[in-house]
XYZ file of C-alpha atoms in Angstrom:
684
model
C -78.479 119.546 -0.928
C -78.509 123.251 -1.719
C -75.931 125.903 -2.476
C -74.810 128.611 -0.043
C -77.813 130.818 -0.871
C -80.352 128.029 -0.464
C -80.584 127.460 -4.215
C -79.960 124.360 -6.285
C -76.276 124.079 -7.213
C -75.548 125.467 -10.686
C -72.816 125.524 -13.301
C -70.444 127.766 -11.378
C -70.724 125.566 -8.281
C -69.863 122.543 -10.412
C -67.070 123.970 -12.538
C -65.680 127.157 -10.963
C -62.925 125.237 -9.154
C -61.124 124.906 -12.496
C -60.794 128.680 -12.755
C -58.682 131.088 -10.695
C -60.158 134.560 -10.855
C -57.717 136.363 -8.571
C -54.544 137.969 -9.884
C -52.456 136.131 -7.264
C -53.761 132.750 -8.365
C -53.202 133.573 -12.026
C -49.603 134.571 -11.389
C -49.020 131.470 -9.271
C -50.426 129.086 -11.883
C -48.911 130.935 -14.817
C -52.338 131.491 -16.403
C -51.845 135.142 -17.278
C -52.369 135.089 -21.020
C -55.090 137.529 -21.970
C -57.502 139.610 -19.975
C -59.937 136.685 -19.619
C -57.393 133.924 -18.920
C -58.653 131.165 -16.641
C -61.858 132.992 -15.738
C -65.178 131.232 -15.295
C -67.593 131.863 -18.120
C -70.639 130.448 -19.856
C -71.716 130.594 -23.482
C -74.927 131.814 -25.085
C -76.511 131.709 -28.538
C -77.863 134.773 -30.300
C -79.971 134.640 -33.481
C -80.043 137.737 -35.703
C -81.965 138.360 -38.922
C -81.063 140.869 -41.647
C -79.561 144.128 -40.461
C -77.078 146.575 -42.044
C -74.334 143.916 -42.209
C -76.416 141.496 -44.254
C -74.974 140.746 -47.685
C -77.542 138.235 -48.910
C -81.292 138.212 -49.360
C -82.966 136.518 -46.395
C -79.704 136.453 -44.418
C -79.611 135.233 -40.829
C -76.792 134.866 -38.318
C -76.424 132.655 -35.275
C -73.559 133.646 -32.999
C -71.987 132.217 -29.844
C -70.778 134.631 -27.175
C -68.826 134.166 -23.976
C -70.483 135.720 -20.956
C -67.398 137.871 -20.303
C -66.390 138.791 -23.880
C -68.209 141.177 -26.220
C -67.018 139.677 -29.515
C -68.512 136.433 -30.837
C -66.342 133.322 -30.576
C -68.211 131.424 -33.313
C -70.776 132.191 -35.997
C -72.797 130.771 -38.849
C -74.239 132.936 -41.635
C -76.962 131.520 -43.863
C -79.748 132.720 -46.098
C -82.955 131.256 -47.502
C -85.694 132.175 -49.967
C -89.037 130.822 -51.153
C -89.457 129.519 -54.703
C -90.897 131.970 -57.206
C -94.694 131.922 -57.479
C -96.358 130.756 -60.651
C -96.903 133.712 -63.061
C -99.901 132.088 -64.726
C -102.326 132.905 -61.929
C -102.655 135.156 -58.964
C -102.742 132.284 -56.509
C -100.377 129.442 -55.748
C -100.785 126.340 -57.867
C -101.625 122.949 -56.441
C -97.979 121.925 -56.878
C -96.733 124.722 -54.606
C -97.123 122.396 -51.613
C -94.310 120.297 -53.051
C -92.093 123.156 -54.191
C -88.500 123.508 -53.067
C -87.173 126.457 -51.111
C -83.488 127.262 -51.322
C -80.965 127.966 -48.564
C -77.214 128.405 -48.383
C -74.632 128.262 -45.621
C -72.213 131.100 -46.373
C -69.914 131.059 -43.334
C -69.301 128.630 -40.471
C -66.404 129.688 -38.269
C -65.258 128.795 -34.763
C -62.210 130.498 -33.275
C -59.313 128.091 -32.942
C -59.147 128.090 -29.120
C -62.773 126.940 -28.907
C -62.558 124.045 -31.353
C -62.829 120.436 -30.283
C -66.248 120.819 -28.582
C -68.364 120.562 -31.756
C -69.539 124.159 -31.488
C -69.559 124.104 -35.284
C -71.992 121.198 -35.146
C -74.123 123.176 -32.683
C -74.298 126.193 -35.006
C -75.083 124.029 -38.031
C -77.804 122.189 -36.107
C -79.339 125.481 -34.917
C -79.327 126.865 -38.472
C -80.962 123.729 -39.892
C -83.564 123.795 -37.110
C -84.333 127.426 -37.930
C -84.691 126.664 -41.652
C -86.911 123.628 -41.008
C -89.092 125.627 -38.629
C -89.496 128.297 -41.297
C -90.256 126.091 -44.302
C -90.894 122.460 -43.270
C -93.140 122.614 -40.205
C -96.829 122.506 -41.057
C -97.917 124.645 -38.088
C -97.127 127.925 -36.358
C -98.066 129.573 -33.055
C -100.301 132.495 -32.333
C -98.493 135.504 -30.909
C -100.328 135.083 -27.615
C -98.612 131.828 -26.679
C -95.252 130.577 -27.851
C -94.091 127.010 -27.881
C -91.481 127.618 -25.241
C -93.656 129.634 -22.866
C -92.784 128.883 -19.290
C -96.465 129.187 -18.405
C -97.253 125.993 -20.302
C -98.168 123.206 -17.926
C -100.279 120.093 -18.084
C -101.512 118.622 -21.364
C -100.993 120.952 -24.332
C -104.303 121.841 -25.973
C -104.508 121.334 -29.716
C -106.819 124.291 -30.325
C -104.843 126.983 -28.514
C -102.075 128.162 -30.790
C -101.617 125.915 -33.817
C -102.200 127.361 -37.285
C -101.785 125.480 -40.547
C -99.160 126.871 -42.924
C -97.563 126.111 -46.280
C -94.630 123.666 -46.243
C -91.714 123.128 -48.609
C -88.767 120.897 -49.262
C -85.531 122.813 -48.725
C -82.306 122.369 -50.655
C -79.504 123.826 -48.548
C -76.150 124.378 -50.264
C -72.698 124.929 -48.755
C -69.023 124.700 -49.664
C -66.574 122.711 -47.531
C -63.488 124.904 -47.893
C -60.428 123.187 -46.453
C -56.680 123.591 -46.674
C -54.096 120.854 -47.124
C -53.718 120.354 -43.369
C -57.425 119.559 -43.022
C -57.851 117.593 -46.258
C -61.095 115.633 -46.015
C -61.846 116.695 -42.439
C -64.457 119.318 -43.246
C -66.117 117.051 -45.792
C -66.323 114.307 -43.148
C -67.617 116.819 -40.612
C -70.498 117.883 -42.880
C -71.251 114.288 -43.866
C -71.623 113.497 -40.173
C -74.209 116.274 -39.998
C -76.246 114.744 -42.839
C -74.785 116.526 -45.876
C -73.554 114.889 -49.051
C -71.135 115.932 -51.800
C -72.836 117.167 -54.983
C -71.668 114.668 -57.578
C -72.251 116.873 -60.634
C -70.399 119.870 -59.226
C -66.671 120.322 -59.699
C -64.263 120.870 -56.817
C -62.669 124.317 -57.055
C -59.177 125.303 -55.910
C -58.753 128.855 -54.671
C -56.034 131.013 -53.176
C -56.992 133.518 -50.463
C -53.734 135.515 -50.692
C -52.359 133.793 -47.602
C -49.927 131.416 -49.417
C -52.350 128.538 -48.852
C -54.340 126.733 -51.512
C -57.853 125.728 -50.535
C -60.269 123.349 -52.150
C -63.995 124.108 -52.146
C -66.131 120.972 -52.191
C -69.804 121.677 -53.098
C -72.165 119.916 -50.684
C -75.855 119.966 -49.860
C -78.458 118.740 -47.422
C -82.115 118.320 -48.369
C -84.762 118.968 -45.715
C -88.267 117.540 -45.946
C -91.577 118.285 -44.196
C -92.958 115.582 -41.864
C -94.541 112.647 -43.640
C -98.265 113.034 -44.246
C -100.335 110.712 -42.064
C -103.929 110.453 -40.988
C -105.390 113.625 -39.439
C -105.357 112.169 -35.932
C -101.745 110.995 -36.160
C -100.741 114.277 -37.783
C -102.297 116.182 -34.905
C -100.494 113.933 -32.391
C -97.173 114.538 -34.166
C -97.789 118.295 -34.033
C -98.351 118.090 -30.293
C -95.145 116.127 -29.884
C -93.176 118.617 -31.944
C -94.543 121.430 -29.861
C -93.607 119.638 -26.646
C -90.085 119.040 -27.936
C -89.819 122.722 -28.866
C -91.030 123.533 -25.371
C -88.247 121.369 -23.894
C -85.356 122.784 -25.915
C -86.494 126.403 -25.990
C -85.478 126.942 -22.346
C -81.787 126.566 -23.221
C -80.069 129.740 -22.008
C -76.438 130.098 -21.010
C -74.537 126.847 -21.251
C -71.160 125.151 -21.083
C -69.796 122.578 -23.511
C -68.855 119.473 -21.494
C -67.542 115.970 -21.989
C -69.155 113.088 -20.079
C -66.334 110.668 -19.304
C -66.226 107.132 -17.927
C -63.331 104.902 -16.912
C -62.491 104.148 -20.565
C -63.163 107.557 -22.099
C -66.129 109.268 -23.696
C -69.500 107.825 -22.629
C -72.201 106.765 -25.052
C -75.961 107.158 -24.666
C -78.913 105.290 -26.095
C -81.261 106.904 -28.610
C -84.813 106.732 -27.328
C -86.274 105.952 -30.748
C -83.755 103.539 -32.263
C -81.970 102.190 -29.153
C -78.701 102.918 -30.956
C -75.711 103.809 -28.783
C -74.102 107.115 -29.725
C -71.114 109.124 -28.502
C -72.138 112.772 -28.525
C -70.842 116.198 -27.552
C -72.775 117.763 -24.695
C -73.972 121.149 -23.534
C -75.047 121.625 -19.932
C -77.329 124.452 -18.839
C -78.858 125.373 -15.505
C -82.413 126.167 -14.481
C -84.000 126.824 -11.068
C -84.775 123.083 -10.921
C -81.278 121.754 -11.669
C -79.172 121.208 -14.775
C -80.088 119.866 -18.219
C -77.954 118.109 -20.804
C -78.342 118.866 -24.503
C -76.174 117.710 -27.363
C -74.683 119.898 -30.034
C -76.898 118.112 -32.581
C -80.181 118.949 -30.847
C -80.763 115.954 -28.560
C -81.930 116.331 -24.980
C -81.127 113.844 -22.214
C -83.925 112.519 -20.013
C -84.493 109.812 -17.411
C -87.660 107.726 -17.630
C -89.777 106.194 -14.900
C -88.425 102.761 -15.849
C -84.909 103.850 -14.887
C -83.439 104.162 -18.369
C -81.534 107.178 -19.669
C -81.746 108.134 -23.328
C -81.803 111.097 -25.654
C -84.655 112.534 -27.675
C -83.784 113.896 -31.102
C -86.005 116.300 -33.060
C -86.758 113.514 -35.555
C -88.065 111.277 -32.747
C -91.149 113.439 -32.377
C -92.614 111.961 -35.580
C -92.096 108.378 -34.427
C -95.554 106.931 -33.823
C -94.147 104.463 -31.278
C -92.599 107.224 -29.160
C -95.317 107.345 -26.529
C -93.154 109.114 -23.929
C -93.743 112.393 -25.753
C -97.474 111.947 -25.126
C -96.932 112.438 -21.395
C -97.869 115.578 -19.499
C -95.610 118.418 -20.694
C -94.677 119.520 -17.184
C -93.781 115.974 -16.116
C -91.789 115.431 -19.288
C -89.756 118.548 -18.595
C -88.993 117.302 -15.075
C -87.530 114.136 -16.606
C -84.830 116.267 -18.274
C -83.587 117.810 -15.017
C -80.710 116.477 -12.917
C -80.101 118.001 -9.499
C -76.398 118.342 -8.517
C -75.743 117.233 -4.928
C -72.340 118.058 -3.466
C -70.594 115.479 -1.267
C -68.461 117.203 1.337
C -64.886 116.093 1.976
C -65.461 116.752 5.661
C -67.211 114.266 7.937
C -67.856 116.417 10.991
C -64.723 115.414 12.925
C -62.587 118.286 11.635
C -62.706 122.017 11.879
C -63.438 124.424 9.085
C -60.086 124.094 7.278
C -61.501 123.605 3.823
C -59.682 125.338 0.973
C -60.885 125.914 -2.573
C -58.188 123.492 -3.746
C -60.020 120.727 -1.862
C -62.836 120.882 -4.380
C -60.734 120.249 -7.459
C -61.760 116.600 -7.332
C -64.711 116.741 -4.948
C -67.611 114.393 -5.536
C -71.070 115.136 -6.896
C -74.300 113.202 -7.317
C -76.691 113.956 -10.192
C -80.171 113.064 -8.937
C -83.195 112.611 -11.204
C -86.766 113.578 -10.379
C -87.485 109.858 -9.874
C -85.003 109.620 -6.978
C -82.418 107.718 -9.033
C -78.906 108.857 -9.909
C -77.162 109.407 -13.230
C -74.236 107.024 -13.645
C -72.004 105.310 -16.190
C -72.440 101.609 -16.800
C -68.880 100.373 -16.168
C -69.172 97.447 -18.586
C -70.917 99.065 -21.551
C -69.532 102.584 -20.920
C -72.918 104.215 -21.442
C -75.099 106.555 -19.429
C -77.720 104.934 -17.240
C -79.531 105.409 -13.922
C -79.141 103.609 -10.626
C -80.904 103.511 -7.268
C -77.477 103.628 -5.599
C -75.427 106.826 -5.305
C -72.951 107.178 -8.169
C -70.255 109.823 -7.976
C -68.987 112.358 -10.508
C -66.020 114.723 -10.495
C -66.393 118.056 -12.305
C -63.297 119.582 -13.884
C -63.664 123.236 -14.795
C -60.256 123.397 -16.482
C -61.294 121.098 -19.334
C -65.097 121.213 -18.901
C -65.573 117.531 -18.137
C -67.780 115.453 -15.858
C -66.084 112.172 -14.974
C -67.989 109.249 -13.470
C -65.568 107.947 -10.862
C -65.188 104.868 -8.692
C -63.930 107.175 -5.945
C -66.034 107.236 -2.783
C -66.535 109.706 0.093
C -64.973 107.374 2.720
C -61.787 107.117 0.634
C -61.546 110.890 0.227
C -62.182 111.401 3.940
C -59.378 108.983 4.775
C -56.825 110.569 2.454
C -57.782 114.038 3.612
C -56.918 113.010 7.160
C -53.723 111.346 5.961
C -52.571 114.656 4.564
C -53.596 116.520 7.689
C -52.115 114.203 10.332
C -49.151 112.474 8.664
C -46.367 114.982 9.285
C -42.742 114.299 10.199
C -43.454 114.976 13.886
C -46.561 112.747 13.858
C -44.682 109.795 12.354
C -41.820 110.288 14.816
C -44.230 110.237 17.743
C -46.006 107.105 16.469
C -42.683 105.301 16.064
C -41.750 106.211 19.638
C -45.074 104.944 20.877
C -45.442 101.672 18.967
C -41.924 100.439 18.211
C -41.303 99.418 21.827
C -43.802 96.586 21.118
C -45.565 96.642 24.481
C -49.176 96.093 23.362
C -49.225 92.385 24.178
C -48.244 88.960 22.874
C -49.964 86.868 20.220
C -49.145 84.634 17.259
C -49.581 85.660 13.647
C -52.316 83.098 13.042
C -54.178 84.504 16.065
C -53.754 87.990 14.588
C -55.325 86.712 11.356
C -58.341 85.782 13.451
C -58.479 89.297 14.886
C -58.602 91.045 11.489
C -61.591 88.927 10.484
C -63.602 91.717 12.129
C -62.536 94.246 9.475
C -63.685 94.552 5.840
C -61.393 93.787 2.920
C -62.512 96.989 1.195
C -62.984 99.709 3.828
C -63.662 102.409 1.223
C -65.866 100.268 -0.988
C -69.210 101.675 -2.064
C -71.432 99.485 -4.219
C -70.750 100.374 -7.826
C -73.609 101.825 -9.821
C -74.254 98.664 -11.821
C -74.200 96.265 -8.838
C -77.569 95.133 -7.479
C -78.399 95.936 -3.892
C -77.488 92.705 -2.084
C -80.231 90.783 -0.345
C -77.799 89.000 1.934
C -76.323 90.334 5.146
C -73.351 92.717 4.969
C -71.517 90.135 7.085
C -71.153 88.001 3.941
C -68.812 90.605 2.380
C -65.171 89.446 2.335
C -63.181 90.246 5.450
C -59.586 91.415 5.603
C -58.577 87.881 6.648
C -60.231 86.507 3.516
C -58.303 89.004 1.366
C -55.012 87.894 2.931
C -55.666 84.186 2.386
C -57.022 84.882 -1.092
C -53.868 86.760 -2.057
C -51.594 84.100 -0.579
C -53.448 81.372 -2.470
C -53.142 83.212 -5.791
C -49.416 83.710 -5.159
C -49.221 79.982 -4.475
C -51.132 79.103 -7.666
C -48.841 81.388 -9.676
C -45.820 79.495 -8.411
C -44.314 82.433 -6.513
C -41.739 81.693 -3.771
C -43.080 80.582 -0.414
C -41.808 83.744 1.278
C -43.918 85.838 -1.139
C -46.937 83.746 -0.114
C -46.145 84.444 3.536
C -45.826 88.212 3.027
C -49.147 88.148 1.126
C -50.747 86.386 4.090
C -49.337 88.717 6.769
C -49.147 92.130 5.048
C -52.462 93.454 6.466
C -52.001 92.282 10.052
C -51.253 95.820 11.215
C -54.985 96.415 11.580
C -54.956 94.003 14.525
C -53.530 96.899 16.580
C -57.070 98.337 16.779
C -58.046 95.298 18.878
C -54.768 94.934 20.753
C -54.848 98.657 21.662
C -58.614 99.341 21.878
C -58.602 102.327 24.248
C -56.227 104.357 22.056
C -55.820 103.129 18.467
C -59.266 101.520 18.393
C -61.101 104.608 19.641
C -59.086 106.905 17.394
C -59.806 104.723 14.357
C -63.554 104.963 14.964
C -63.740 108.656 15.771
C -60.811 110.528 14.215
C -58.363 108.732 11.923
C -57.545 105.070 11.221
C -53.836 104.908 10.381
C -53.854 101.103 10.233
C -55.740 100.983 6.905
C -53.502 100.363 3.907
C -53.441 103.340 1.545
C -50.892 104.947 -0.738
C -47.759 105.927 1.189
C -45.196 108.722 0.876
C -41.927 109.815 2.448
C -42.408 112.352 5.240
C -39.783 114.973 6.037
C -39.027 116.032 2.458
C -40.700 117.577 -0.576
C -43.861 115.692 -1.554
C -44.254 114.875 -5.277
C -46.927 116.817 -7.123
C -48.472 113.572 -8.388
C -49.021 112.253 -4.844
C -52.438 110.653 -4.322
C -55.128 113.239 -3.477
C -52.578 116.011 -3.793
C -55.415 118.553 -3.638
C -55.294 118.119 0.173
C -51.590 118.882 0.493
C -52.292 122.367 1.876
C -53.540 120.665 5.064
C -50.060 119.296 5.813
C -47.983 121.582 8.049
C -44.698 120.257 6.634
C -45.531 121.938 3.324
C -44.636 125.325 4.847
C -41.741 124.086 6.994
C -38.364 124.848 5.402
C -36.821 121.847 7.176
C -39.063 119.430 5.307
C -40.095 120.977 1.974
C -36.849 120.637 0.004
C -35.918 117.671 -2.177
C -33.853 115.897 0.486
C -35.490 117.614 3.490
C -34.409 115.995 6.758
C -32.248 113.374 5.007
C -28.897 113.042 3.325
C -28.953 112.827 -0.458
C -29.211 109.217 -1.728
C -29.273 107.864 1.801
C -31.526 104.995 0.715
C -35.202 104.443 1.519
C -34.250 102.242 4.457
C -33.153 105.423 6.263
C -36.244 107.593 5.667
C -39.550 107.821 7.470
C -42.649 106.711 5.577
C -46.241 107.577 6.360
C -47.214 105.643 9.494
C -49.488 102.747 8.506
C -50.378 99.193 9.347
C -47.900 97.851 6.767
C -45.125 100.085 8.112
C -45.830 98.745 11.596
C -45.753 95.135 10.321
C -42.365 95.726 8.703
C -40.839 96.686 12.032
C -42.823 94.011 13.927
C -41.361 91.192 11.813
C -37.830 92.567 12.157
C -38.203 93.037 15.926
C -39.417 89.450 16.366
C -36.527 88.013 14.338
C -38.420 86.784 11.286
C -35.833 85.257 8.936
C -37.450 86.373 5.694
C -35.181 87.464 2.805
C -34.551 91.189 2.364
C -36.745 91.183 -0.758
C -39.695 90.189 1.437
C -39.139 93.068 3.845
C -38.773 95.494 0.932
C -42.037 94.303 -0.634
C -43.899 94.709 2.637
C -42.619 98.226 3.314
C -42.551 99.809 -0.147
C -45.422 98.326 -2.177
C -47.638 101.231 -1.053
C -44.999 103.791 -2.120
C -46.389 104.076 -5.637
C -44.808 107.472 -6.276
C -41.449 105.666 -6.268
C -42.032 102.275 -7.896
C -44.650 103.523 -10.423
C -43.552 107.089 -11.175
C -39.877 106.961 -10.109
C -40.053 109.886 -7.702
C -37.602 110.268 -4.755
C -34.563 109.682 -6.988
C -32.663 112.123 -4.753
C -33.141 109.738 -1.796
C -32.828 106.237 -3.303
C -29.606 104.289 -3.755
C -28.403 101.193 -5.632
C -29.907 98.803 -3.050
C -33.351 100.297 -3.634
C -33.001 99.880 -7.384
C -32.159 96.194 -6.899
C -35.386 95.676 -4.941
C -37.608 97.588 -7.363
C -38.734 94.636 -9.579
C -39.850 92.594 -6.548
C -41.880 95.505 -5.170
C -43.530 96.231 -8.505
C -44.548 92.590 -8.929
C -45.984 92.387 -5.411
C -47.993 95.591 -5.866
C -49.393 94.351 -9.192
C -50.385 91.069 -7.523
C -52.159 92.877 -4.704
C -54.052 95.189 -7.077
C -55.362 92.301 -9.169
C -56.331 90.302 -6.085
C -58.268 93.192 -4.569
C -60.356 93.441 -7.740
C -61.025 89.706 -7.794
C -61.898 89.647 -4.099
C -64.719 92.205 -4.318
C -67.429 89.566 -4.875
C -65.798 86.518 -3.304
C -67.389 84.745 -0.330
C -65.934 85.274 3.113
C -63.813 82.318 4.214
C -64.994 80.410 7.277
C -62.846 79.737 10.339
C -62.691 76.080 9.308
C -61.422 76.889 5.813
C -58.788 79.309 7.101
C -57.665 76.762 9.696
C -57.320 74.073 7.047
C -55.239 76.314 4.766
C -52.961 77.266 7.659
C -52.446 73.740 8.968
C -51.993 72.155 5.539
C -49.612 74.684 4.019
C -48.812 78.027 5.634
C -47.847 76.769 9.104
C -44.824 74.993 7.644
C -43.740 78.116 5.746
C -44.158 80.241 8.891
C -41.958 77.804 10.808
C -39.347 77.875 8.023
C -38.975 81.653 8.366
C -39.277 81.803 12.174
C -42.782 83.294 12.089
C -44.590 80.565 14.060
C -43.807 81.681 17.608
C -45.579 84.186 19.880
C -44.764 87.729 18.765
C -44.401 90.838 20.905
C -46.792 93.514 19.571
């Protein structure tokens, strides 16, 4: 799965859909603020030492730049110095090994529009790493080969580039300067990064001539060299530290991202402590895929055992962390995830794809082991699975969301948008509402839909095991109908609700009753009989409509007869007088009326409108509804909620046998069908 130039997909392929770079698109979306508004960009770090702007001895700066802006968007300024040498001799004393170097954070600033992604934590972490590398690491590299050299492959030799050097403790000072609006926030921020408040120092209150009073809280963090161990273990730890440096040194341009699951921000397990942590992420691209780092210096990797965890710089000194003893090249491969794009087209349509299609398109993130990055739906943490698990990339807010959406569902809705126009629905009504397909009873129709799955768009979720049993054991559509009717019965709902629950999916039987037309079309082009979210055709479609990114495929969008609020209808004419998307449930509504079913009006309303979520969930179409519709609304909402809960419960249930379905019909539902004149042979 490669990009248009035969390369692995990169950051712009993943996230560019959230940015409109043309002037027309910016004017249309209203994103015209600033020269760089809504333009795709990446970030990069730049480390500078000294220079004419330096105001402190040993000053260093780490800055973050946008790829399209010359000025820095964030910076940290710090300085450090060695302790003074002993004046009693010309050489360092024995105690110098335990001396303390001093450092200070002078400035940490992130421009307001870039806050909320922990870029301040990234800068602080980079500064601390630089200070530790300078004073706390007990080795350095020869100029001929650096730790991050891309030529490094295979086991790293211990006698190539390591040189012993003096080490120190480091006392790093800083002031948390915060105004009244952020009282305690900066102190908490620095505490999270490992700092502590200096107890013997007084808090100062200052005024910066901007009418605000600030308090400066003295804080510090103390850095220590690695613990001294036996020579062999010390050498092993050095190798691990070098390998970790090799992993993180390749970080170039990056984007700050959020990894999101169904319940919010995802956690990840620490490789050393097995502690679950919620972290802020940076994603960067390489020729081999993308890599995930955290703002605090972790790097994400997938192991051979199928687990996903993060390595932290401190993990390299853990003697039990044997993964860092692996081949350096193999270890680096473990940190790569290859983006694989899942097309919204399935080969049955022409090339009518628009950039707006990709706003919620699906991606796989494949590891070098052939597994896929996913989110454990129960524990809301990152993990790996042998089954495909889908992600949606949002460039507007820089997020990767692990979704339960599947390619078959997107394909279906894409075709819904393309085919379901006012003229299409009118033609389908003319064709099917003369009810000339044949004659059969409703219980016989229940037998026909046993051939169809209860969940036509279902793809095994990432944390489900691959079933050993036959796919035939998955619940059928008939099982779903009986299951829903039985739950309605257990809940004490009226018998006519139970009957609607049992019959509401019978529209799919048309594929068998009309095999040469509907059946063939369902297999090769578009299956209109499948229940999916509905909408009114012939008028303006709500912006929140399901899979609205495909709306450009619908010809009615550009037709002045159908793109106004009321469109082809009179204002407040009532939903009974509008055309809905043609579906199996819409067909069943008219089938029951045509065959003189004596169900109450609430039953007919539930059957026809429970899929019209834009109305009963979000209260759209107020310019079409009337008082009768409002009276029916509570019944429709309750039926839709029942169906949603039943579909979730029915995912893992066993398929009902013919004998069980026959028993349920004969013992209970046959009498209800007779009561409401639904027990005779129907014209289809």
